[in-house]
Amino acid sequence: MAKARVEWRKAQLALDPDKLVFVDETGTNTRVTRTRGRCRKGTRLVDDAPQGHWKTTTFVAGLRHDAIIASLVIDRSMNVVIFQAWLAQNLAPTLTEGDIVVMDNLPAHKVAGVRDHRKHGYQAVVSAALFARSQSHRDDVRQAQGPAAKSQGKNPR
């Protein structure tokens, strides 16, 4: 994998940013409703929560340097069947010859046919693992940036 990363980094200099399409997904679940909270001492905390409507919503899209393309929202988790249908029906029609589609290592991306570029008409599919940075590298960057970077993402108390 290390050799593949080095080759990928060298090849990046020759890539046309207009041709890169990053596939990304995100989701949420209504089960993440808080069961605890804060309020003034001596008062009761009152809030709302869904009444058993536990639901997962997933958003998937292609990201170009200047636009979001082929976006889709579904009311369930991503699976192979849905991803293949999205790829063929939503993403593929927006691609042009020579586009490079970059995907992460989601299990739905790893099945036969998904990474077959000839079938869908784009140049290649590259695993995002090739240019992923290790956690230790991220920690080194945060350390170099100082205390402000270390506190990012933490709740101030």
Short mmCIF file of C-alpha atoms in Angstrom, two decimals:
data_model
loop_
_atom_site.label_atom_id
_atom_site.label_comp_id
_atom_site.label_asym_id
_atom_site.label_seq_id
_atom_site.Cartn_x
_atom_site.Cartn_y
_atom_site.Cartn_z
CA MET A 1 0.00 0.00 0.00
CA ALA A 2 2.88 2.39 0.79
CA LYS A 3 4.26 1.97 -2.73
CA ALA A 4 0.83 2.62 -4.23
CA ARG A 5 0.51 5.82 -2.14
CA VAL A 6 3.88 7.09 -3.40
CA GLU A 7 2.86 6.39 -7.00
CA TRP A 8 -0.53 8.07 -6.45
CA ARG A 9 1.12 11.21 -5.02
CA LYS A 10 3.49 11.43 -8.00
CA ALA A 11 0.60 10.94 -10.43
CA GLN A 12 -1.43 13.74 -8.79
CA LEU A 13 0.72 16.38 -10.44
CA ALA A 14 -0.53 15.26 -13.85
CA LEU A 15 -4.22 15.09 -12.84
CA ASP A 16 -6.68 17.62 -14.15
CA PRO A 17 -8.79 18.82 -11.17
CA ASP A 18 -11.74 19.29 -13.54
CA LYS A 19 -11.77 15.52 -14.08
CA LEU A 20 -11.77 14.42 -10.43
CA VAL A 21 -15.04 13.24 -8.89
CA PHE A 22 -15.01 12.20 -5.23
CA VAL A 23 -17.86 9.96 -4.10
CA ASP A 24 -18.90 10.60 -0.52
CA GLU A 25 -21.73 9.58 1.76
CA THR A 26 -22.99 10.68 5.10
CA GLY A 27 -25.88 9.57 7.22
CA THR A 28 -27.79 10.23 10.38
CA ASN A 29 -30.05 8.24 12.61
CA THR A 30 -32.83 9.55 14.84
CA ARG A 31 -31.58 7.30 17.62
CA VAL A 32 -28.92 9.91 18.29
CA THR A 33 -31.48 11.95 20.21
CA ARG A 34 -29.99 12.99 23.53
CA THR A 35 -31.33 11.27 26.61
CA ARG A 36 -29.68 13.74 29.00
CA GLY A 37 -29.19 17.48 29.13
CA ARG A 38 -28.46 20.51 31.28
CA CYS A 39 -30.70 23.07 32.87
CA ARG A 40 -30.70 25.48 35.80
CA LYS A 41 -30.40 23.87 39.21
CA GLY A 42 -33.81 23.14 40.68
CA THR A 43 -35.65 23.22 37.31
CA ARG A 44 -36.80 20.35 35.16
CA LEU A 45 -35.33 19.79 31.71
CA VAL A 46 -38.04 19.35 29.06
CA ASP A 47 -37.31 18.36 25.45
CA ASP A 48 -38.83 16.39 22.58
CA ALA A 49 -37.71 13.09 21.08
CA PRO A 50 -39.16 10.98 18.26
CA GLN A 51 -41.71 8.46 19.48
CA GLY A 52 -40.23 5.24 18.14
CA HIS A 53 -39.70 6.57 14.61
CA TRP A 54 -36.12 5.29 14.52
CA LYS A 55 -34.98 6.11 11.03
CA THR A 56 -31.69 6.22 9.13
CA THR A 57 -31.22 8.77 6.36
CA THR A 58 -28.25 8.61 3.97
CA PHE A 59 -26.99 11.28 1.57
CA VAL A 60 -24.64 10.32 -1.30
CA ALA A 61 -23.16 12.57 -3.97
CA GLY A 62 -20.28 13.12 -6.34
CA LEU A 63 -18.06 16.06 -5.45
CA ARG A 64 -16.27 17.98 -8.19
CA HIS A 65 -13.97 20.92 -7.55
CA ASP A 66 -16.79 23.31 -8.44
CA ALA A 67 -20.05 21.46 -7.83
CA ILE A 68 -21.95 18.69 -6.10
CA ILE A 69 -23.35 16.25 -8.66
CA ALA A 70 -25.71 13.28 -8.64
CA SER A 71 -26.95 13.86 -5.11
CA LEU A 72 -29.41 11.40 -3.61
CA VAL A 73 -31.08 11.10 -0.20
CA ILE A 74 -32.46 7.74 0.88
CA ASP A 75 -34.38 6.74 4.00
CA ARG A 76 -32.14 3.82 4.94
CA SER A 77 -28.51 2.79 5.18
CA MET A 78 -26.48 2.45 1.99
CA ASN A 79 -26.17 -1.07 0.61
CA VAL A 80 -24.73 -2.65 -2.53
CA VAL A 81 -27.98 -2.66 -4.52
CA ILE A 82 -28.73 1.00 -3.82
CA PHE A 83 -25.14 2.07 -4.47
CA GLN A 84 -24.96 0.24 -7.82
CA ALA A 85 -28.29 1.76 -8.87
CA TRP A 86 -27.10 5.26 -7.85
CA LEU A 87 -23.83 4.75 -9.71
CA ALA A 88 -25.55 3.66 -12.93
CA GLN A 89 -28.60 5.95 -12.84
CA ASN A 90 -27.32 9.11 -11.17
CA LEU A 91 -23.53 9.38 -11.30
CA ALA A 92 -22.62 7.72 -14.61
CA PRO A 93 -24.78 10.05 -16.78
CA THR A 94 -22.96 13.09 -15.33
CA LEU A 95 -19.47 11.78 -16.11
CA THR A 96 -17.44 12.65 -19.17
CA GLU A 97 -14.63 10.79 -20.86
CA GLY A 98 -11.48 10.85 -18.76
CA ASP A 99 -13.16 11.52 -15.42
CA ILE A 100 -11.49 9.90 -12.42
CA VAL A 101 -13.89 8.73 -9.74
CA VAL A 102 -12.42 8.41 -6.25
CA MET A 103 -14.24 6.28 -3.68
CA ASP A 104 -13.50 5.27 -0.12
CA ASN A 105 -13.47 1.71 1.19
CA LEU A 106 -17.14 1.38 2.08
CA PRO A 107 -18.15 -2.30 1.69
CA ALA A 108 -20.73 -1.31 -0.96
CA HIS A 109 -17.88 0.06 -3.11
CA LYS A 110 -15.89 -3.17 -3.03
CA VAL A 111 -18.27 -5.54 -4.82
CA ALA A 112 -17.69 -6.81 -8.35
CA GLY A 113 -18.79 -4.36 -11.03
CA VAL A 114 -18.70 -1.16 -8.97
CA ARG A 115 -15.07 -0.38 -9.78
CA ASP A 116 -15.35 -1.50 -13.42
CA HIS A 117 -14.71 1.77 -15.22
CA ARG A 118 -15.43 0.44 -18.71
CA LYS A 119 -18.98 -0.44 -17.73
CA HIS A 120 -19.79 3.11 -16.63
CA GLY A 121 -17.61 5.10 -19.03
CA TYR A 122 -15.20 6.84 -16.68
CA GLN A 123 -11.42 6.56 -16.76
CA ALA A 124 -10.61 4.91 -13.46
CA VAL A 125 -11.63 4.43 -9.89
CA VAL A 126 -9.01 5.01 -7.22
CA SER A 127 -9.38 3.95 -3.61
CA ALA A 128 -9.20 6.87 -1.22
CA ALA A 129 -6.99 4.67 0.99
CA LEU A 130 -4.14 5.51 -1.37
CA PHE A 131 -4.01 9.07 -0.16
CA ALA A 132 -5.42 8.68 3.34
CA ARG A 133 -3.24 10.01 6.12
CA SER A 134 -2.60 8.00 9.22
CA GLN A 135 -3.93 9.11 12.60
CA SER A 136 -0.37 9.69 13.81
CA HIS A 137 0.17 12.09 10.89
CA ARG A 138 -2.98 14.00 11.85
CA ASP A 139 -1.77 14.18 15.45
CA ASP A 140 1.58 15.55 14.26
CA VAL A 141 -0.20 18.24 12.24
CA ARG A 142 -2.38 19.21 15.23
CA GLN A 143 0.70 19.41 17.44
CA ALA A 144 2.46 21.66 14.93
CA GLN A 145 -0.60 23.93 14.72
CA GLY A 146 -0.63 24.53 18.47
CA PRO A 147 -3.28 24.55 21.21
CA ALA A 148 -6.10 25.96 19.01
CA ALA A 149 -6.02 22.88 16.74
CA LYS A 150 -6.01 20.49 19.70
CA SER A 151 -9.22 21.96 21.10
CA GLN A 152 -11.12 21.73 17.81
CA GLY A 153 -14.09 19.42 18.05
CA LYS A 154 -14.13 19.38 21.86
CA ASN A 155 -17.00 20.86 23.82
CA PRO A 156 -15.85 23.87 25.85
CA ARG A 157 -16.82 23.58 29.51
#
